[in-house]
PDB file of C-alpha atoms in Angstrom:
ATOM      1  CA  MET A   1     -24.927  34.745  -3.854  1.00  0.00           C
ATOM      2  CA  ILE A   2     -23.386  31.263  -3.109  1.00  0.00           C
ATOM      3  CA  PRO A   3     -19.605  31.202  -2.607  1.00  0.00           C
ATOM      4  CA  TYR A   4     -17.954  29.114  -5.226  1.00  0.00           C
ATOM      5  CA  ILE A   5     -15.003  27.853  -3.176  1.00  0.00           C
ATOM      6  CA  CYS A   6     -13.122  24.621  -3.803  1.00  0.00           C
ATOM      7  CA  LYS A   7     -13.134  22.414  -0.568  1.00  0.00           C
ATOM      8  CA  TYR A   8      -9.880  20.960  -1.445  1.00  0.00           C
ATOM      9  CA  CYS A   9      -7.539  23.906  -2.277  1.00  0.00           C
ATOM     10  CA  GLY A  10      -9.934  26.740  -0.860  1.00  0.00           C
ATOM     11  CA  LYS A  11      -9.690  28.789  -4.115  1.00  0.00           C
ATOM     12  CA  ASP A  12     -12.614  30.739  -5.833  1.00  0.00           C
ATOM     13  CA  THR A  13     -14.088  28.650  -8.638  1.00  0.00           C
ATOM     14  CA  SER A  14     -16.693  31.262 -10.035  1.00  0.00           C
ATOM     15  CA  GLU A  15     -14.551  31.994 -13.081  1.00  0.00           C
ATOM     16  CA  ILE A  16     -13.914  28.478 -13.929  1.00  0.00           C
ATOM     17  CA  ASP A  17     -15.440  26.731 -16.825  1.00  0.00           C
ATOM     18  CA  ILE A  18     -18.088  24.127 -15.776  1.00  0.00           C
ATOM     19  CA  ASP A  19     -16.075  21.243 -17.750  1.00  0.00           C
ATOM     20  CA  TYR A  20     -13.215  21.688 -15.222  1.00  0.00           C
ATOM     21  CA  LEU A  21     -15.499  21.506 -12.115  1.00  0.00           C
ATOM     22  CA  HIS A  22     -17.049  18.935 -10.167  1.00  0.00           C
ATOM     23  CA  ASP A  23     -19.666  20.510  -8.004  1.00  0.00           C
ATOM     24  CA  PHE A  24     -17.983  23.574  -6.908  1.00  0.00           C
ATOM     25  CA  ASP A  25     -14.546  21.935  -6.725  1.00  0.00           C
ATOM     26  CA  HIS A  26     -11.811  22.008  -9.116  1.00  0.00           C
ATOM     27  CA  LEU A  27     -11.736  18.760 -11.145  1.00  0.00           C
ATOM     28  CA  SER A  28      -8.073  18.464 -10.811  1.00  0.00           C
ATOM     29  CA  CYS A  29      -8.145  18.635  -6.725  1.00  0.00           C
ATOM     30  CA  VAL A  30     -10.986  15.966  -6.804  1.00  0.00           C
ATOM     31  CA  LEU A  31      -8.944  13.711  -8.860  1.00  0.00           C
ATOM     32  CA  GLU A  32      -5.822  14.332  -6.840  1.00  0.00           C
ATOM     33  CA  ALA A  33      -7.700  13.640  -3.608  1.00  0.00           C
ATOM     34  CA  GLU A  34      -9.110  10.438  -5.162  1.00  0.00           C
ATOM     35  CA  LYS A  35      -5.638   9.344  -6.076  1.00  0.00           C
ATOM     36  CA  LYS A  36      -4.223   9.848  -2.539  1.00  0.00           C
ATOM     37  CA  ARG A  37      -7.216   8.007  -1.134  1.00  0.00           C
ATOM     38  CA  GLN A  38      -6.636   5.068  -3.370  1.00  0.00           C
ATOM     39  CA  GLU A  39      -2.934   5.067  -2.533  1.00  0.00           C
ATOM     40  CA  GLU A  40      -3.698   5.044   1.117  1.00  0.00           C
ATOM     41  CA  THR A  41      -6.390   2.065   0.982  1.00  0.00           C
ATOM     42  CA  ASN A  42      -4.668   0.147  -1.945  1.00  0.00           C
ATOM     43  CA  PRO A  43      -0.940   0.364  -1.626  1.00  0.00           C
ATOM     44  CA  ILE A  44       1.667  -0.645  -4.219  1.00  0.00           C
ATOM     45  CA  ASP A  45       2.667  -4.426  -3.627  1.00  0.00           C
ATOM     46  CA  LYS A  46       6.248  -5.034  -2.703  1.00  0.00           C
ATOM     47  CA  CYS A  47       8.382  -7.844  -4.183  1.00  0.00           C
ATOM     48  CA  VAL A  48       8.698 -10.690  -1.761  1.00  0.00           C
ATOM     49  CA  LEU A  49      12.341 -11.410  -2.639  1.00  0.00           C
ATOM     50  CA  CYS A  50      14.075  -7.798  -2.886  1.00  0.00           C
ATOM     51  CA  GLY A  51      11.403  -5.535  -1.417  1.00  0.00           C
ATOM     52  CA  THR A  52      11.078  -3.148  -4.257  1.00  0.00           C
ATOM     53  CA  ASP A  53       7.745  -1.581  -5.511  1.00  0.00           C
ATOM     54  CA  THR A  54       6.095  -3.642  -8.215  1.00  0.00           C
ATOM     55  CA  GLU A  55       3.772  -2.322 -10.876  1.00  0.00           C
ATOM     56  CA  TYR A  56       0.798  -4.054  -8.999  1.00  0.00           C
ATOM     57  CA  ARG A  57      -1.324  -2.655  -6.181  1.00  0.00           C
ATOM     58  CA  TYR A  58      -2.260  -4.850  -3.330  1.00  0.00           C
ATOM     59  CA  HIS A  59      -5.827  -5.537  -4.136  1.00  0.00           C
ATOM     60  CA  ASP A  60      -5.134  -6.175  -7.951  1.00  0.00           C
ATOM     61  CA  HIS A  61      -6.350  -9.685  -8.799  1.00  0.00           C
ATOM     62  CA  ILE A  62      -3.612 -12.354  -9.186  1.00  0.00           C
ATOM     63  CA  ASP A  63      -4.946 -13.413 -12.530  1.00  0.00           C
ATOM     64  CA  MET A  64      -4.001 -10.083 -13.875  1.00  0.00           C
ATOM     65  CA  ARG A  65      -0.419 -10.183 -12.562  1.00  0.00           C
ATOM     66  CA  VAL A  66       2.708 -11.303 -14.038  1.00  0.00           C
ATOM     67  CA  GLY A  67       5.302 -12.691 -11.485  1.00  0.00           C
ATOM     68  CA  TYR A  68       2.743 -13.615  -8.710  1.00  0.00           C
ATOM     69  CA  ILE A  69       3.610 -16.898  -7.056  1.00  0.00           C
ATOM     70  CA  GLU A  70       0.623 -18.321  -5.026  1.00  0.00           C
ATOM     71  CA  GLY A  71       1.736 -19.114  -1.363  1.00  0.00           C
ATOM     72  CA  ALA A  72       4.711 -16.756  -1.677  1.00  0.00           C
ATOM     73  CA  GLY A  73       3.605 -13.507  -3.247  1.00  0.00           C
ATOM     74  CA  GLN A  74       4.333 -10.811  -5.977  1.00  0.00           C
ATOM     75  CA  LEU A  75       7.765 -10.599  -7.506  1.00  0.00           C
ATOM     76  CA  CYS A  76       9.319  -7.771  -9.203  1.00  0.00           C
ATOM     77  CA  THR A  77      10.192  -7.951 -12.945  1.00  0.00           C
ATOM     78  CA  LYS A  78      13.924  -8.316 -12.107  1.00  0.00           C
ATOM     79  CA  CYS A  79      13.413 -11.129  -9.724  1.00  0.00           C
ATOM     80  CA  TRP A  80      10.751 -12.904 -11.925  1.00  0.00           C
ATOM     81  CA  ASN A  81      13.040 -12.657 -14.913  1.00  0.00           C
ATOM     82  CA  LYS A  82      16.054 -13.864 -12.899  1.00  0.00           C
ATOM     83  CA  GLY A  83      14.095 -16.873 -11.767  1.00  0.00           C
ATOM     84  CA  THR A  84      13.015 -17.671 -15.314  1.00  0.00           C
ATOM     85  CA  GLU A  85      16.616 -17.837 -16.574  1.00  0.00           C
ATOM     86  CA  ARG A  86      16.854 -21.607 -16.026  1.00  0.00           C
ATOM     87  CA  ARG A  87      18.637 -23.843 -18.367  1.00  0.00           C
ATOM     88  CA  HIS A  88      15.680 -25.955 -19.277  1.00  0.00           C
ATOM     89  CA  MET A  89      14.224 -26.936 -22.722  1.00  0.00           C
ATOM     90  CA  ALA A  90      10.557 -27.993 -23.273  1.00  0.00           C
ATOM     91  CA  ILE A  91       9.861 -30.351 -25.925  1.00  0.00           C
ATOM     92  CA  PRO A  92       6.325 -31.528 -27.453  1.00  0.00           C
ATOM     93  CA  ILE A  93       4.874 -34.270 -25.542  1.00  0.00           C
ATOM     94  CA  ASN A  94       3.760 -35.985 -28.759  1.00  0.00           C
ATOM     95  CA  LEU A  95       7.566 -36.392 -29.524  1.00  0.00           C
ATOM     96  CA  VAL A  96       7.981 -38.478 -26.466  1.00  0.00           C
ATOM     97  CA  TYR A  97       4.976 -40.762 -27.133  1.00  0.00           C
ATOM     98  CA  ASP A  98       5.629 -41.084 -30.964  1.00  0.00           C
ATOM     99  CA  THR A  99       9.173 -42.151 -30.352  1.00  0.00           C
ATOM    100  CA  PRO A 100       9.369 -45.436 -28.590  1.00  0.00           C
ATOM    101  CA  ASN A 101      13.238 -45.972 -29.070  1.00  0.00           C
ATOM    102  CA  ASP A 102      15.184 -43.888 -26.416  1.00  0.00           C
ATOM    103  CA  GLN A 103      18.238 -43.549 -28.689  1.00  0.00           C
ATOM    104  CA  GLU A 104      16.098 -42.085 -31.324  1.00  0.00           C
ATOM    105  CA  LEU A 105      14.392 -39.810 -28.804  1.00  0.00           C
ATOM    106  CA  GLY A 106      17.670 -38.581 -27.739  1.00  0.00           C
ATOM    107  CA  TYR A 107      18.724 -37.850 -31.194  1.00  0.00           C
ATOM    108  CA  LYS A 108      15.375 -35.842 -31.990  1.00  0.00           C
ATOM    109  CA  VAL A 109      15.817 -33.811 -28.748  1.00  0.00           C
ATOM    110  CA  ARG A 110      19.369 -32.830 -29.647  1.00  0.00           C
ATOM    111  CA  GLN A 111      18.231 -31.918 -33.149  1.00  0.00           C
ATOM    112  CA  LEU A 112      15.661 -29.594 -31.631  1.00  0.00           C
ATOM    113  CA  TYR A 113      18.213 -28.229 -29.335  1.00  0.00           C
ATOM    114  CA  ASN A 114      20.618 -27.394 -32.242  1.00  0.00           C
ATOM    115  CA  GLU A 115      17.813 -25.953 -34.366  1.00  0.00           C
ATOM    116  CA  ASN A 116      16.906 -23.584 -31.546  1.00  0.00           C
ATOM    117  CA  ASN A 117      20.414 -22.476 -30.677  1.00  0.00           C
ATOM    118  CA  SER A 118      21.556 -21.862 -34.165  1.00  0.00           C
TER     119      SER A 118
END
């Protein structure tokens, strides 16, 4: 008779339902080993400002990240949000093109500002 032993934990798997096995190994043991292997080969990326762990792994593509600055690196959510708390206001570019008078443009910009802050 073939011994049904999990190579990860060394326990008998002969009484385990086939749905919970991978070959002769416990599925949970296999998944845990895979998770550890992934953590070793693809570690969690650190914030370049404060050094805390981010929600991304080192090999995650930068197009799928929030807070990644090319040439600098990954920022954590706290540092990214802190950096975006600037006192700037974006206005539609057609507002600039369609308003040739600077005084009138200033009036329209102040009007947009007041509408957004009320």
